[in-house]
Coordinates of C-alpha atoms and ligand atoms in Angstrom, one line a residue:
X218 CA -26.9 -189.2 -79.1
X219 CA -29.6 -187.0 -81.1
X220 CA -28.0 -187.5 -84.5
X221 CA -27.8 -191.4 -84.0
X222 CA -31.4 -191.7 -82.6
X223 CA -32.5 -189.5 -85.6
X224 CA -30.2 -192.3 -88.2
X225 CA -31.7 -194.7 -86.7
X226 CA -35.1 -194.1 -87.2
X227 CA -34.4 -193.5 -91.1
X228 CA -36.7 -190.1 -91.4
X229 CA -37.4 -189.2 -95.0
X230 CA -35.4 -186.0 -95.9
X231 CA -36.2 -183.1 -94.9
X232 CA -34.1 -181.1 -97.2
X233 CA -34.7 -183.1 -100.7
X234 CA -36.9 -182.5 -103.0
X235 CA -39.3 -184.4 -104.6
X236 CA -37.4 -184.4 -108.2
X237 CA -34.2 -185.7 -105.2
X238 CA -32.4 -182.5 -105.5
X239 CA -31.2 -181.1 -102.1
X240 CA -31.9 -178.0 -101.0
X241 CA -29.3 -175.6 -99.8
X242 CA -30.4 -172.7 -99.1
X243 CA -33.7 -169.9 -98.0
X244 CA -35.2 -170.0 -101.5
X245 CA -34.9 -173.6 -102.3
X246 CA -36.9 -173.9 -98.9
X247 CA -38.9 -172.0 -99.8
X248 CA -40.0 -174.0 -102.7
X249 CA -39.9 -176.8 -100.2
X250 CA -42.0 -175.4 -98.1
X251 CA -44.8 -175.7 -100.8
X252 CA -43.8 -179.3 -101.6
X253 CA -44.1 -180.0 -97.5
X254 CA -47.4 -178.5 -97.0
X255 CA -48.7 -180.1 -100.1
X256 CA -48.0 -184.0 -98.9
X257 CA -48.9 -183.3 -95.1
X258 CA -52.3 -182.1 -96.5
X259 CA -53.2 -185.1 -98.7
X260 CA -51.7 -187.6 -96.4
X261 CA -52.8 -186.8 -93.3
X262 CA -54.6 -183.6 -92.2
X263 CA -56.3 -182.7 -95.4
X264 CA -56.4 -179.8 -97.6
X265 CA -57.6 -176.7 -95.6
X266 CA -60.6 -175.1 -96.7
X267 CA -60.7 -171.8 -98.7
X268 CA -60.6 -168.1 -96.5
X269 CA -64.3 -167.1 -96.1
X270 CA -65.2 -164.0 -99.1
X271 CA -66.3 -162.1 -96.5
X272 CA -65.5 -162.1 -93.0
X273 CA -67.4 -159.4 -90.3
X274 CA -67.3 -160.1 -86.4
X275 CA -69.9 -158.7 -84.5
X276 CA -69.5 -157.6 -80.5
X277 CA -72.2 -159.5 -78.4
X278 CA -71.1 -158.5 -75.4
X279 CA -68.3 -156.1 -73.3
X280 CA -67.5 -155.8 -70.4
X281 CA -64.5 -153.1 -69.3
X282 CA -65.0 -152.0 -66.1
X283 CA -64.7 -154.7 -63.4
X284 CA -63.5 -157.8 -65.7
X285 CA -60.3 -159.2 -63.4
X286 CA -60.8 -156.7 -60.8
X287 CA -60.7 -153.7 -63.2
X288 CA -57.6 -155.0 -65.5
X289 CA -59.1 -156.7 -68.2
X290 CA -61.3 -156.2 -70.9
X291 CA -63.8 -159.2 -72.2
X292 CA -65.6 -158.9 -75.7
X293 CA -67.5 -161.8 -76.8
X294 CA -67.3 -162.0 -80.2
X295 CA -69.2 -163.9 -83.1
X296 CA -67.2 -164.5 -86.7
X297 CA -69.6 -164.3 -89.6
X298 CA -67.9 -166.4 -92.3
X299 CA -69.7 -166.2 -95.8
X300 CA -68.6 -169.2 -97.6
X301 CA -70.6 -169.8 -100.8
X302 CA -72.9 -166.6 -100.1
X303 CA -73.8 -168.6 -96.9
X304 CA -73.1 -167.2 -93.1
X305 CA -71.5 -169.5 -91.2
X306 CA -70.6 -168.4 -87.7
X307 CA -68.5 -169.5 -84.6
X308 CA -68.2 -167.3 -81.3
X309 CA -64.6 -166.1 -79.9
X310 CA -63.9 -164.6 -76.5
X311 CA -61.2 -161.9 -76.7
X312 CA -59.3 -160.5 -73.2
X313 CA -57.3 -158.0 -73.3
X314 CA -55.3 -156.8 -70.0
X315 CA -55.9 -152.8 -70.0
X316 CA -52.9 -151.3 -70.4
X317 CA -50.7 -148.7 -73.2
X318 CA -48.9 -149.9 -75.9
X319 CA -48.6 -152.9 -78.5
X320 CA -50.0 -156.1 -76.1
X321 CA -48.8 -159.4 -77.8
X322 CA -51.2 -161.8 -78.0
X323 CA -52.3 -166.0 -77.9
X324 CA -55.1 -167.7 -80.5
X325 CA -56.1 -170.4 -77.5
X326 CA -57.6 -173.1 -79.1
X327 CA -59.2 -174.2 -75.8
X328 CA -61.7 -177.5 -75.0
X329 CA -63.5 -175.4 -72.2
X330 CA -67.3 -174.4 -72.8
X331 CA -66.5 -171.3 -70.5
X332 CA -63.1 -168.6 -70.4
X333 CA -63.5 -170.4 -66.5
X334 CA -61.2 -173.3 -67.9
X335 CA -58.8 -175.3 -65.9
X336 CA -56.3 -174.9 -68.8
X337 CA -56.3 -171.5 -68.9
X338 CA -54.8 -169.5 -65.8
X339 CA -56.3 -165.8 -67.2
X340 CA -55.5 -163.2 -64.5
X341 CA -51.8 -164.6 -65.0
X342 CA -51.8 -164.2 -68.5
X343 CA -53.6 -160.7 -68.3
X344 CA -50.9 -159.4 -65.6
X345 CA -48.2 -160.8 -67.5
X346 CA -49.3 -158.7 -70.3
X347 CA -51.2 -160.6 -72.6
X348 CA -54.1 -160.7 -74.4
X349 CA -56.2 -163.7 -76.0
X350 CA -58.3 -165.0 -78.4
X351 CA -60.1 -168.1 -77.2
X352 CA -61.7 -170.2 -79.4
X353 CA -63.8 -172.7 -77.6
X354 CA -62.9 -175.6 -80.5
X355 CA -66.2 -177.5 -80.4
X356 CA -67.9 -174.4 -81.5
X357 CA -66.0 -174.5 -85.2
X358 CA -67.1 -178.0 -85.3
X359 CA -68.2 -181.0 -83.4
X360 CA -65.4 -183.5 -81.6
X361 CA -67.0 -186.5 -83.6
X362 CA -67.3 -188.1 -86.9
X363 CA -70.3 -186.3 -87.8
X364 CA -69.5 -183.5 -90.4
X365 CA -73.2 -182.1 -90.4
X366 CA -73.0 -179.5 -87.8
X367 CA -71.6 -176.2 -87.0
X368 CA -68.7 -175.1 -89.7
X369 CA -68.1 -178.4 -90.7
X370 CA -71.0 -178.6 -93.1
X371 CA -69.4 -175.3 -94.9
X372 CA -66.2 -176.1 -94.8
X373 CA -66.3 -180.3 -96.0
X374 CA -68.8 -181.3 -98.3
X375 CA -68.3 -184.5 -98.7
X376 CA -65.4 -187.0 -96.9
X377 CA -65.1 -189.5 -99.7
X378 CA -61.9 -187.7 -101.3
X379 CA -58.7 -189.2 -99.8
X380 CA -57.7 -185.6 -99.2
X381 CA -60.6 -183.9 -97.5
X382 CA -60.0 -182.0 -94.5
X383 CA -60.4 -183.6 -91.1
X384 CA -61.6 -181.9 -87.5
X385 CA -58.0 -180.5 -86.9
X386 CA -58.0 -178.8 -90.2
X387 CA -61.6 -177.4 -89.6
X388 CA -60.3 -176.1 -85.7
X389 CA -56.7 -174.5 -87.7
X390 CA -59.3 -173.1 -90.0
X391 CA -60.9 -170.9 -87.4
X392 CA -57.4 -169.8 -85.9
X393 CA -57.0 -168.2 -88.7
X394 CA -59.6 -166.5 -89.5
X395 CA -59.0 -164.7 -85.4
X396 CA -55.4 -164.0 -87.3
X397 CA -57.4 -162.4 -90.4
X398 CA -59.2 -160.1 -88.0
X399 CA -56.3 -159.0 -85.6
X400 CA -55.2 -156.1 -87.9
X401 CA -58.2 -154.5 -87.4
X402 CA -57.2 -154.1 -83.9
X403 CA -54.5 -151.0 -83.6
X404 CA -53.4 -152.2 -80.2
X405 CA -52.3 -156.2 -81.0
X406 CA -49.2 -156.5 -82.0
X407 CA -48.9 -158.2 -84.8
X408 CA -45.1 -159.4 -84.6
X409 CA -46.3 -161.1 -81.6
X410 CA -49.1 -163.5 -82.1
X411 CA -48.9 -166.8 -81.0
X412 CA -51.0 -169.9 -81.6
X413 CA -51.0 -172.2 -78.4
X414 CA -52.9 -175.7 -77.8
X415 CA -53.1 -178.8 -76.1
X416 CA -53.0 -182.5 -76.8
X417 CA -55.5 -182.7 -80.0
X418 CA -55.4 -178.9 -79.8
X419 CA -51.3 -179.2 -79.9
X420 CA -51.4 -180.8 -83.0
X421 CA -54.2 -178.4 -84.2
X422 CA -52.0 -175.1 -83.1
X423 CA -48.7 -176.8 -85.1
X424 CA -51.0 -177.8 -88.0
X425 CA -51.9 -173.6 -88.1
X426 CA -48.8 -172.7 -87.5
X427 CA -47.3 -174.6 -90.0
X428 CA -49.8 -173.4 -92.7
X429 CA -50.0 -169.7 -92.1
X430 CA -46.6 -167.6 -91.7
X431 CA -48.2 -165.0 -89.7
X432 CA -48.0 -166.5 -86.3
X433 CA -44.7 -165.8 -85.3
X434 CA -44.7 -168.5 -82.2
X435 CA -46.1 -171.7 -82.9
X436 CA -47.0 -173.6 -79.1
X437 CA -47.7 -177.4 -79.3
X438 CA -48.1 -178.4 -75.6
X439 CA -48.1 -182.6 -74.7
X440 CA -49.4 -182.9 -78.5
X441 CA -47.9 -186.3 -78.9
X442 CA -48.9 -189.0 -82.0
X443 CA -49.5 -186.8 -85.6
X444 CA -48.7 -183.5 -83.7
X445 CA -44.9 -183.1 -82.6
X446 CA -43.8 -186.7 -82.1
X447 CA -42.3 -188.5 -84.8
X448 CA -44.6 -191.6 -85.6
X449 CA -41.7 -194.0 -86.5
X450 CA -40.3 -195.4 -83.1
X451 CA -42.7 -194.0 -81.4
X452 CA -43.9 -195.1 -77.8
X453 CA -47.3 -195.0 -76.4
X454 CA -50.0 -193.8 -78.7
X455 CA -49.3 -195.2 -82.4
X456 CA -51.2 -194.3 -85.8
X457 CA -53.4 -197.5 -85.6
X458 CA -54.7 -196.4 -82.6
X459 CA -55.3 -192.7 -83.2
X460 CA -56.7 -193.6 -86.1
X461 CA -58.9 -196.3 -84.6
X462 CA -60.6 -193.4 -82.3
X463 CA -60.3 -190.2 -84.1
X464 CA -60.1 -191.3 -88.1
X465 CA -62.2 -188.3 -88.3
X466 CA -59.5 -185.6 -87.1
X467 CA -57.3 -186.4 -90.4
X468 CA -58.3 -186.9 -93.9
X469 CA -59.5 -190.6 -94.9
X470 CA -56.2 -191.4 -96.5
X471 CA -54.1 -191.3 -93.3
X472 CA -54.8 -195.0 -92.0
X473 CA -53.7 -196.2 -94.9
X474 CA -50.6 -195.8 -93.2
X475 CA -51.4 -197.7 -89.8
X476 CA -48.4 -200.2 -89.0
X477 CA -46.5 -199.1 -92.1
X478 CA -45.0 -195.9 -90.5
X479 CA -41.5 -196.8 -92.3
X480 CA -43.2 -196.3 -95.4
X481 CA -44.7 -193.5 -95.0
X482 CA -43.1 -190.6 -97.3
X483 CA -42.8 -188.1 -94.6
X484 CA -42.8 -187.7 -90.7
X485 CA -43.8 -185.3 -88.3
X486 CA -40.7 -183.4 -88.6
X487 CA -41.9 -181.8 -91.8
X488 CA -44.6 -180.2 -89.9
X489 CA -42.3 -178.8 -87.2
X490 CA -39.6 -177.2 -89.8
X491 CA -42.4 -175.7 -91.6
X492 CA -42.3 -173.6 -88.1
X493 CA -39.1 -172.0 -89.1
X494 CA -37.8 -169.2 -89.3
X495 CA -40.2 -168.3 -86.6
X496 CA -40.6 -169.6 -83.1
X497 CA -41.6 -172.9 -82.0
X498 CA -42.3 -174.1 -78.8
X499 CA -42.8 -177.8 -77.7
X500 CA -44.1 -178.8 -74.1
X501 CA -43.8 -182.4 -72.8
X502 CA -44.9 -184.2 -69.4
X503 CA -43.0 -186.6 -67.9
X504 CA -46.1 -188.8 -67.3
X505 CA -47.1 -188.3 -70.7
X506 CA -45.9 -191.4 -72.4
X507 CA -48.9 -191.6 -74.6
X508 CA -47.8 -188.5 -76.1
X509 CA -44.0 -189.7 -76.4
X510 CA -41.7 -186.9 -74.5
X511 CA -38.8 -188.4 -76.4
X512 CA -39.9 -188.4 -79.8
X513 CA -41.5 -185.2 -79.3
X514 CA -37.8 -183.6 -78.1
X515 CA -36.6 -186.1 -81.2
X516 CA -38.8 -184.5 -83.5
X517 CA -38.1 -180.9 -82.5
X518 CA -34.5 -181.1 -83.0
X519 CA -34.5 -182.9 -86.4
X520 CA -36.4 -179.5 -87.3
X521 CA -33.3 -178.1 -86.8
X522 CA -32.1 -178.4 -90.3
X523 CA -34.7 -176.4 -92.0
X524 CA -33.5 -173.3 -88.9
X525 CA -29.8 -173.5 -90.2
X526 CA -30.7 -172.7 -93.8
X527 CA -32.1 -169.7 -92.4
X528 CA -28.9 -169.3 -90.1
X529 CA -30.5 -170.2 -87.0
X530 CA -30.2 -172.7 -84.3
X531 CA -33.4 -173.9 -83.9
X532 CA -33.7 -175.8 -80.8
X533 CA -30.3 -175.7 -78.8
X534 CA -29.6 -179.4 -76.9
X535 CA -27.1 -181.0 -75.1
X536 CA -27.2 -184.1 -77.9
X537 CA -29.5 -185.5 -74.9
X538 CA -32.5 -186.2 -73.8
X539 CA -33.0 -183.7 -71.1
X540 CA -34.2 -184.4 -67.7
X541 CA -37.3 -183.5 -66.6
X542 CA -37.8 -179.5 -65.2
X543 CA -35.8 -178.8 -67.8
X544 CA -36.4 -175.7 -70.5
X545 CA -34.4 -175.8 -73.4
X546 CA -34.9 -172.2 -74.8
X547 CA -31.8 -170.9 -76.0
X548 CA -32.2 -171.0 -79.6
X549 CA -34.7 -170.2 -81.4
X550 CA -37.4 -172.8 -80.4
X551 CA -38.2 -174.2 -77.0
X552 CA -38.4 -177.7 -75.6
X553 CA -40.2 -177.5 -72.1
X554 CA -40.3 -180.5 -70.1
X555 CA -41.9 -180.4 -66.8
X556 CA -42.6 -183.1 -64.6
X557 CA -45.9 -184.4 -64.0
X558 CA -49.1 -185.4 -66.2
X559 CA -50.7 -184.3 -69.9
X560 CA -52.0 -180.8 -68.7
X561 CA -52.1 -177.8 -69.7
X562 CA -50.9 -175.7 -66.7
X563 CA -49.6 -172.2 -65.7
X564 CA -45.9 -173.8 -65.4
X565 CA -46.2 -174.3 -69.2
X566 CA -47.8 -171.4 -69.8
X567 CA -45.4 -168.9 -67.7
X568 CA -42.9 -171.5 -69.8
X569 CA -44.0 -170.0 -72.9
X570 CA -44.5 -166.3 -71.8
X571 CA -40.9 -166.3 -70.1
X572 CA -39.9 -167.6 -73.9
X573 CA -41.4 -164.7 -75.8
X574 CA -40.6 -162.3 -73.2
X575 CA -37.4 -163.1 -73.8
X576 CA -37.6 -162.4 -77.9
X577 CA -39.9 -159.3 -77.5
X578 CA -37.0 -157.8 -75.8
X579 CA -34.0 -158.7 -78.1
X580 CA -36.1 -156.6 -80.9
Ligands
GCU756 C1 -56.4 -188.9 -76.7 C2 -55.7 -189.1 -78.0 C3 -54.5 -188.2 -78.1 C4 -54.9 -186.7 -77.9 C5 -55.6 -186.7 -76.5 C6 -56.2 -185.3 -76.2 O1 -55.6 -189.4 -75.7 O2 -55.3 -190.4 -78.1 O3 -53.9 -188.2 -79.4 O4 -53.8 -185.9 -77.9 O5 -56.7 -187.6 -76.5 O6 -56.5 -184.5 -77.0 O7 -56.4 -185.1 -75.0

């Protein structure tokens, strides 16, 4: 069923260069990988903006003694960028669970204005063992068309080229600057960071993942249209009408592409296989059919291809759609599809956990 839904829908190939050679093996993916990141850039998210020259983070605040009854640590921290010999800041909240040892760890890319957030169950996490970055994401830049404020101003200086960067680049942006910090922590383990969002965020925390190697787990939760669903067949929410609301999260060229999905040179199945070899996780609601459940599971098995270059599985399926309550984890990536509305809740988060719990412990 999966490879004739995937014929059908005529994707451009994954595996073929732009000269039309194929590509058979790790290093000629590699070169792909390059080719891959370069056209989902300039046709839809933008080019990402340059690392800071300098980057400092400053404590404002700690508190280590009573935080979640005595087992967490909260620092609130501010990132000074210097970009063009300007500082250009953006606060992130870091919670740590007290305890020995390496602690893996989760760059949130969060909506809330406070770590109080209905999307983000934190004594679970902490007891589970994990620690997290939150970046609250309308403190990198505004949720609008208005590039004046906050990072945005640094980071885009003007939107007339085709290719400049969009919100979602600018929020991917700030993910990894957290990632640049993390060394400097001795007690993050750094085999085990994991970028995790949801819906606009989703696409944000694939759109990081897919440009910077170092996050070994890659979550994209209900991220639907230009995040983990493929846009050709796809039900619910189309590029005409994302780009009718949010033109502003993508670079201008991407609605040149409304109603001519078949033409478009790529699909969002380039952005998930730029994932592998490292883990990715997609969440879908059965509710969710702005999002597309089925293109989402669609699109995270046709990454499979890029995974068996590598000699992996990828996502492991039954050459179905699965039914909902379902977790496919036992390959290397993870469908989770729970029943239920677009949401980010502890089910998919102890979905995710129970996923790299699972991998921590194979090493
Ligand atoms: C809108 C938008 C989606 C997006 C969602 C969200 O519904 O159309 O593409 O994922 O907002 O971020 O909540």
């Amino acid at each position: 069923m999966v490879k004739d839904a995937l014929e059908a829908l005529k994707l451009p190939p994954l595996l073929k260069f732009k000269n039309g050679k194929t590509v058979k093996d790790i290093a000629g993916f590699e070169r792909r990988r390059a080719e891959l990141k370069d056209i989902l850039q300039r046709e839809v998210y933008g080019y990402l903006p340059k690392a800071p020259e300098h980057l400092t983070v400053e404590t404002k605040e700690e508190e280590s003694e009573s935080f979640l009854a005595g087992f967490g640590i909260y620092r609130s921290l501010v990132f000074h960028c210097e970009i063009d010999g300007e500082d250009a800041t953006f606060p992130v909240t870091q919670i740590m669970p007290k305890k020995e040892g390496k602690i893996p760890v989760f760059v949130c890319i969060n909506f809330g204005t406070d770590i109080v957030h209905k999307y983000l169950p934190l004594e679970e996490i902490i007891h589970r063992g994990y620690g997290l970055f939150v970046i609250k994401y309308q403190d990198v830049a505004k949720d609008s068309a208005d590039f004046r404020f906050g990072m945005a101003k640094y980071l885009c200086k003007s939107r007339r080229a085709l290719s400049a960067p969009g919100k979602i680049a600018m929020w991917a942006w700030a993910a990894m600057r957290v990632m640049d910090y993390l060394p400097r922590f001795e007690n993050v383990d750094l085999d085990h960071v994991a970028v995790i969002g949801h819906s606009r965020l989703g696409k944000t925390a694939l759109f990081t993942g897919a440009m910077d190697e170092r996050f070994r787990y890659v979550i994209s939760n209900d991220s639907g249209c230009s995040g983990a669903a493929l846009s050709r067949g796809k039900e619910g929410e189309t590029i005409e009408n994302i780009c009718d609301r949010f033109p502003y999260w993508f670079c201008p060229r991407y609605k040149h592409y409304i109603g001519k999905e078949h033409e478009m040179p790529f699909d969002q199945h380039f952005l998930l296989s730029l994932i592998a070899p490292r883990h990715l996780m997609v969440g879908s609601a059965e509710n969710d059919l702005w999002a597309d459940p089925r293109n989402e599971f669609l699109c995270t098995a046709a990454a499979n291809e890029a995974y068996a270059l590598y000699g992996m599985h990828g996502l492991v399926h039954h050459d179905a759609f699965p039914s909902p309550d379902t977790e496919l984890a036992e390959g290397d990536c993870l469908y989770h599809y729970r029943r239920g509305g677009h949401y980010l809740s502890r089910l998919d988060w102890n979905a995710y956990m129970d996923f790299i719990d699972k991998k921590r412990e194979k090493e």
